[in-house]
XYZ file of C-alpha atoms in Angstrom:
387
model
C -42.726 -99.138 -95.955
C -41.369 -102.599 -95.142
C -38.243 -102.944 -92.993
C -36.453 -104.874 -95.743
C -36.980 -101.990 -98.175
C -35.722 -99.485 -95.598
C -32.613 -101.608 -95.037
C -32.076 -101.789 -98.790
C -32.191 -98.016 -99.113
C -29.793 -97.603 -96.179
C -27.365 -100.151 -97.666
C -27.557 -98.356 -101.035
C -26.779 -95.007 -99.409
C -23.815 -96.562 -97.557
C -22.453 -97.968 -100.834
C -22.869 -94.554 -102.476
C -21.137 -92.903 -99.509
C -18.184 -95.278 -99.953
C -18.013 -94.425 -103.657
C -18.082 -90.718 -102.739
C -15.239 -91.345 -100.301
C -13.286 -93.083 -103.052
C -13.733 -90.090 -105.359
C -12.757 -87.714 -102.523
C -9.538 -89.687 -101.955
C -8.963 -89.834 -105.704
C -9.242 -86.047 -105.916
C -6.974 -85.639 -102.897
C -4.176 -87.939 -104.053
C -4.224 -87.089 -107.755
C -4.111 -83.316 -107.250
C -1.046 -82.217 -109.220
C -0.274 -79.148 -107.143
C -0.620 -75.403 -107.541
C 1.863 -75.449 -110.419
C -0.703 -77.231 -112.606
C -3.658 -74.989 -111.740
C -4.942 -72.772 -114.568
C -8.192 -71.119 -115.651
C -9.544 -74.469 -116.930
C -9.035 -76.329 -113.651
C -12.667 -75.936 -112.596
C -14.193 -76.257 -116.047
C -12.779 -79.631 -117.065
C -14.099 -81.343 -113.956
C -17.594 -81.143 -115.445
C -16.845 -82.304 -118.984
C -16.220 -85.732 -120.555
C -12.589 -84.822 -120.756
C -10.741 -86.848 -118.145
C -10.932 -90.107 -116.211
C -13.079 -88.514 -113.491
C -16.006 -87.583 -115.710
C -15.749 -90.728 -117.857
C -15.553 -93.081 -114.868
C -18.418 -91.149 -113.276
C -20.628 -92.024 -116.243
C -19.903 -95.754 -116.053
C -19.960 -96.040 -112.243
C -23.272 -94.168 -112.024
C -24.819 -96.242 -114.814
C -23.645 -99.553 -113.325
C -24.866 -98.681 -109.834
C -28.309 -97.624 -111.071
C -28.679 -100.784 -113.137
C -27.790 -103.078 -110.200
C -29.853 -100.974 -107.796
C -32.954 -101.178 -109.991
C -32.601 -104.921 -110.594
C -32.419 -105.727 -106.868
C -35.149 -103.190 -106.054
C -37.619 -104.776 -108.480
C -36.553 -108.317 -107.728
C -36.623 -108.221 -103.940
C -38.708 -105.207 -102.880
C -41.587 -104.734 -105.319
C -45.176 -106.047 -105.534
C -45.985 -104.674 -102.076
C -48.871 -102.570 -103.390
C -47.739 -99.426 -101.492
C -50.028 -96.401 -101.629
C -50.201 -92.773 -100.520
C -47.667 -91.822 -97.842
C -45.501 -94.909 -98.345
C -45.146 -94.234 -102.069
C -44.211 -90.620 -101.262
C -41.476 -91.798 -98.854
C -40.157 -94.226 -101.460
C -40.161 -91.428 -104.050
C -38.116 -89.181 -101.718
C -35.607 -91.980 -101.081
C -35.243 -92.611 -104.813
C -34.694 -88.886 -105.442
C -31.973 -88.770 -102.782
C -30.275 -91.853 -104.242
C -30.472 -90.343 -107.751
C -28.748 -87.187 -106.479
C -25.993 -89.152 -104.721
C -25.462 -91.277 -107.826
C -24.771 -88.284 -110.034
C -22.643 -86.193 -107.662
C -19.409 -88.169 -107.342
C -17.503 -85.370 -109.087
C -18.482 -83.037 -106.229
C -16.640 -85.289 -103.770
C -13.702 -85.365 -106.171
C -13.654 -81.549 -106.096
C -13.813 -81.534 -102.295
C -10.801 -83.854 -102.230
C -8.889 -81.679 -104.664
C -9.624 -78.525 -102.655
C -8.634 -80.262 -99.422
C -5.251 -81.190 -100.921
C -4.836 -77.669 -102.331
C -5.259 -76.124 -98.893
C -2.859 -78.611 -97.338
C -0.245 -77.600 -99.910
C -0.993 -73.862 -99.878
C -2.486 -72.544 -96.654
C -4.660 -69.446 -96.716
C -2.052 -67.656 -94.612
C 0.731 -68.385 -97.130
C -1.556 -67.463 -100.010
C -2.248 -64.090 -98.386
C 1.474 -63.511 -97.746
C 2.110 -64.040 -101.451
C -0.664 -61.578 -102.277
C 0.809 -58.952 -99.952
C 4.238 -59.310 -101.575
C 2.713 -58.883 -105.035
C 0.673 -55.898 -103.843
C 3.787 -54.147 -102.501
C 5.735 -54.840 -105.698
C 2.829 -54.300 -108.098
C 4.178 -50.993 -109.536
C 7.335 -52.875 -110.569
C 5.389 -55.576 -112.436
C 3.950 -53.591 -115.372
C 5.249 -53.673 -118.930
C 7.370 -50.614 -119.589
C 4.736 -49.144 -121.951
C 2.241 -48.968 -119.076
C 4.329 -46.365 -117.278
C 3.191 -43.707 -119.755
C -0.429 -44.180 -118.678
C -1.676 -41.136 -116.793
C -4.468 -43.234 -115.311
C -2.142 -45.833 -113.828
C 0.702 -43.553 -112.801
C -0.018 -40.090 -111.472
C 0.728 -37.958 -108.421
C -2.784 -38.406 -107.017
C -2.052 -42.127 -106.546
C 0.735 -41.426 -104.047
C -0.491 -42.385 -100.582
C 2.697 -42.015 -98.544
C 4.655 -40.167 -97.086
C 3.154 -36.927 -95.816
C 1.921 -34.575 -97.232
C 0.540 -37.176 -99.629
C -2.055 -38.043 -100.832
C -2.719 -34.945 -102.922
C -5.505 -33.686 -105.132
C -4.969 -32.083 -108.516
C -6.478 -28.744 -109.465
C -6.175 -27.242 -112.948
C -5.954 -23.453 -112.699
C -6.491 -21.199 -115.706
C -3.678 -18.664 -115.949
C -4.803 -16.999 -119.152
C -8.362 -17.537 -120.488
C -9.371 -17.336 -124.121
C -9.771 -19.547 -127.152
C -6.552 -21.336 -126.272
C -6.391 -20.988 -122.499
C -3.148 -21.492 -120.628
C -3.573 -23.770 -117.645
C -1.413 -24.924 -114.773
C -1.606 -28.096 -112.707
C -1.456 -27.495 -108.974
C -1.504 -30.073 -106.211
C -2.780 -29.712 -102.667
C -2.475 -32.087 -99.751
C -5.696 -33.607 -98.482
C -6.416 -32.932 -94.824
C -9.305 -33.543 -92.461
C -10.671 -31.341 -89.711
C -13.204 -32.608 -87.198
C -14.924 -30.155 -84.830
C -18.155 -29.823 -82.927
C -20.853 -28.710 -85.331
C -21.927 -25.920 -82.967
C -18.365 -24.597 -82.751
C -17.895 -24.731 -86.513
C -21.140 -22.852 -87.125
C -20.010 -20.032 -84.828
C -16.590 -19.503 -86.448
C -16.587 -16.785 -89.068
C -13.109 -15.408 -89.717
C -9.430 -16.243 -89.927
C -9.021 -14.917 -86.379
C -11.031 -17.817 -84.993
C -8.782 -20.448 -83.445
C -9.900 -23.239 -85.763
C -9.017 -21.413 -88.973
C -5.973 -19.671 -87.491
C -4.282 -23.072 -87.295
C -5.022 -23.725 -90.985
C -4.112 -20.208 -92.107
C -7.338 -19.325 -93.900
C -10.927 -18.379 -93.057
C -14.270 -20.109 -93.371
C -14.992 -18.765 -96.854
C -11.701 -20.150 -98.148
C -12.439 -23.472 -96.453
C -15.708 -23.760 -98.354
C -13.835 -23.153 -101.623
C -11.291 -25.833 -100.721
C -13.812 -28.328 -99.362
C -13.779 -31.797 -100.908
C -16.455 -33.379 -98.734
C -18.348 -32.686 -95.538
C -19.950 -35.226 -93.248
C -21.878 -34.778 -90.012
C -21.209 -37.497 -87.432
C -23.375 -37.112 -84.351
C -22.689 -33.678 -82.929
C -19.444 -33.285 -84.912
C -18.615 -32.189 -88.440
C -15.817 -33.871 -90.408
C -14.492 -31.837 -93.339
C -12.009 -33.123 -95.926
C -10.362 -30.190 -97.696
C -7.463 -29.111 -99.895
C -4.715 -27.925 -97.589
C -1.188 -26.733 -98.377
C 0.283 -26.655 -101.915
C 2.532 -29.619 -102.755
C 5.090 -29.867 -105.571
C 5.601 -33.593 -106.270
C 7.415 -32.851 -109.530
C 10.243 -31.349 -107.456
C 10.114 -33.833 -104.586
C 13.342 -35.859 -104.478
C 11.691 -38.578 -102.371
C 9.050 -39.298 -104.993
C 9.496 -41.562 -107.996
C 7.227 -43.185 -110.556
C 6.949 -46.430 -108.579
C 5.090 -44.549 -105.843
C 2.593 -43.139 -108.321
C 0.531 -46.310 -108.555
C -1.761 -47.484 -105.760
C -3.329 -50.480 -107.524
C -3.294 -53.858 -105.807
C -2.279 -56.897 -107.804
C -4.793 -59.027 -105.905
C -6.494 -57.861 -102.677
C -6.424 -60.063 -99.585
C -9.921 -61.452 -99.135
C -11.927 -59.816 -96.331
C -9.529 -56.917 -95.615
C -10.228 -53.249 -96.331
C -8.989 -52.279 -99.808
C -8.039 -48.771 -98.642
C -5.975 -50.110 -95.740
C -4.237 -52.614 -98.009
C -3.391 -49.894 -100.521
C -1.985 -47.638 -97.822
C 0.072 -50.372 -96.147
C 1.483 -51.480 -99.508
C 2.427 -47.849 -100.237
C 4.201 -47.540 -96.875
C 6.143 -50.782 -97.370
C 7.058 -49.788 -100.929
C 8.344 -46.389 -99.829
C 10.454 -47.959 -97.096
C 11.999 -50.382 -99.586
C 12.957 -47.549 -101.923
C 14.004 -44.849 -99.468
C 14.431 -46.147 -95.908
C 16.350 -49.401 -96.348
C 19.548 -50.524 -98.011
C 19.695 -51.535 -101.643
C 20.105 -55.180 -100.615
C 16.650 -55.128 -99.035
C 15.027 -54.364 -102.378
C 17.137 -57.038 -104.080
C 16.111 -59.569 -101.431
C 12.445 -58.655 -101.965
C 12.818 -59.157 -105.714
C 14.416 -62.537 -104.961
C 11.292 -63.430 -102.986
C 9.262 -62.373 -106.013
C 11.348 -64.614 -108.265
C 10.827 -67.534 -105.847
C 7.087 -66.835 -105.801
C 6.888 -66.919 -109.607
C 8.692 -70.265 -109.726
C 6.507 -71.599 -106.923
C 3.416 -70.955 -109.060
C 5.139 -72.224 -112.223
C 5.140 -68.824 -113.942
C 7.618 -68.466 -116.773
C 10.123 -65.801 -115.747
C 13.435 -64.269 -116.801
C 13.565 -61.950 -113.830
C 17.031 -61.236 -112.385
C 16.650 -59.530 -108.979
C 19.939 -57.573 -109.098
C 19.198 -56.146 -112.537
C 15.641 -55.227 -111.580
C 16.996 -53.482 -108.474
C 19.397 -51.480 -110.647
C 16.507 -50.368 -112.850
C 14.362 -49.459 -109.846
C 17.150 -47.321 -108.359
C 17.897 -45.700 -111.702
C 14.337 -44.444 -112.093
C 14.130 -43.619 -108.410
C 17.101 -41.274 -108.705
C 16.131 -39.841 -112.105
C 12.661 -38.587 -111.384
C 12.021 -36.737 -114.629
C 13.349 -39.418 -116.977
C 10.675 -41.360 -118.920
C 10.673 -45.022 -118.011
C 11.521 -46.901 -121.201
C 13.402 -49.891 -119.844
C 12.810 -52.173 -116.870
C 13.973 -55.784 -116.713
C 10.898 -57.446 -115.223
C 10.153 -60.136 -117.801
C 7.640 -62.787 -116.728
C 4.303 -64.168 -117.903
C 1.922 -61.567 -116.475
C -1.204 -63.127 -117.950
C -0.455 -66.550 -116.452
C 0.201 -65.044 -113.010
C -3.067 -63.082 -113.067
C -5.033 -66.148 -114.209
C -3.379 -68.321 -111.560
C -4.382 -66.026 -108.714
C -7.892 -65.496 -110.106
C -8.415 -69.268 -110.186
C -6.914 -69.766 -106.713
C -9.204 -67.041 -105.364
C -12.198 -68.969 -106.706
C -10.962 -72.270 -105.298
C -10.337 -70.712 -101.875
C -13.309 -68.387 -101.480
C -15.880 -69.266 -104.153
C -15.446 -73.003 -104.751
C -17.552 -73.939 -107.726
C -18.588 -77.556 -107.310
C -21.172 -77.332 -110.075
C -20.225 -75.387 -113.195
C -22.950 -72.964 -114.412
C -22.703 -74.415 -117.924
C -24.102 -77.769 -116.813
C -26.389 -76.797 -113.923
C -29.624 -77.104 -115.920
C -28.572 -80.337 -117.635
C -27.308 -81.804 -114.363
C -30.551 -81.323 -112.438
C -32.603 -82.312 -115.482
C -30.763 -85.655 -115.642
C -31.346 -86.268 -111.926
C -35.069 -85.543 -112.254
C -35.446 -87.683 -115.387
C -33.647 -90.634 -113.796
C -35.704 -90.226 -110.607
C -38.965 -90.184 -112.592
C -37.864 -93.291 -114.503
C -36.980 -95.171 -111.279
C -40.153 -94.096 -109.510
C -42.493 -94.952 -112.404
C -40.746 -98.261 -112.967
C -41.164 -99.144 -109.301
C -44.834 -98.107 -109.297
C -45.411 -100.256 -112.362
C -44.077 -103.364 -110.601
C -45.566 -102.340 -107.261
C -49.098 -102.706 -108.575
C -48.566 -106.280 -109.683
C -49.683 -108.981 -107.327
C -47.699 -112.043 -106.437
């Protein structure tokens, strides 16, 4: 391959790199902020919908036209063969790819500006706040759901969590049953020691108050770790329905949006601890202040809200202190769908940036290949001609 042709390819790549830089800066400086992000943010980048995609079409077409004219005019009729033609083909393929990927640089610029406006640390702090307050964010009708709100979801304080057991008091065609709850405990002993214990008199079971046979009946799971045996079992009876330090807001362990990379179980437990402290271990003002932070968060992400922290605190305390009363009123009005969509989209932009939408992947690479074949065949056609 002649030096002049190599220089031409290098100059073309430099020009394309400058255009990519321009699109990166365009994405960076035209990013409208997290308030404007929605579920379509990624999708529209790949459609003929805005100035990015439309300008991409014209810039790519103009560059290819000028590139081909100068290639044929100044660097053809060299009668290249074999390895040289292969190298030229590879260069043309690379240039074709760069010519049709300006929108990727635009997306990089947009993501760079996003992370300068909302750091990952701040994003995770917002997630943690929403996770702690998640049980306060449901519509009031959701509080009747036995799947969402039940005693088995309580993770804190001790003796929670508990496991439910339905006992039959009177069998028959219409049996009478009773719901009983037991705390979940773990015992870890040497396997050899456990195998030798047989009765309630043995020291291991004396501490628990029942013998090995009862333990097997109460066993939830058993796992052997090295030379030890870890047994999770139903321990003492618990009566959450009569527990004055338990309210409906503790009966939900769901996370609004988990922090990426952290253990889900640990996040659920920590959120439960923080929630309990807000309701039972701190002053009323602390809960109001936390709801104020929630209100600020909603406005920060441009979520429509009518939330009034003091009124929401009153509702939370009312249902905290009236355990048996059905929850039929809680003043937590905001656009739940928009908030969920916002955080789903931000999660993708932070941790699964999609620079090439699946809907256009096949078409995108097909266009690159077709254009490359056209350029390569056109060059070969003129390459064979003699001066």
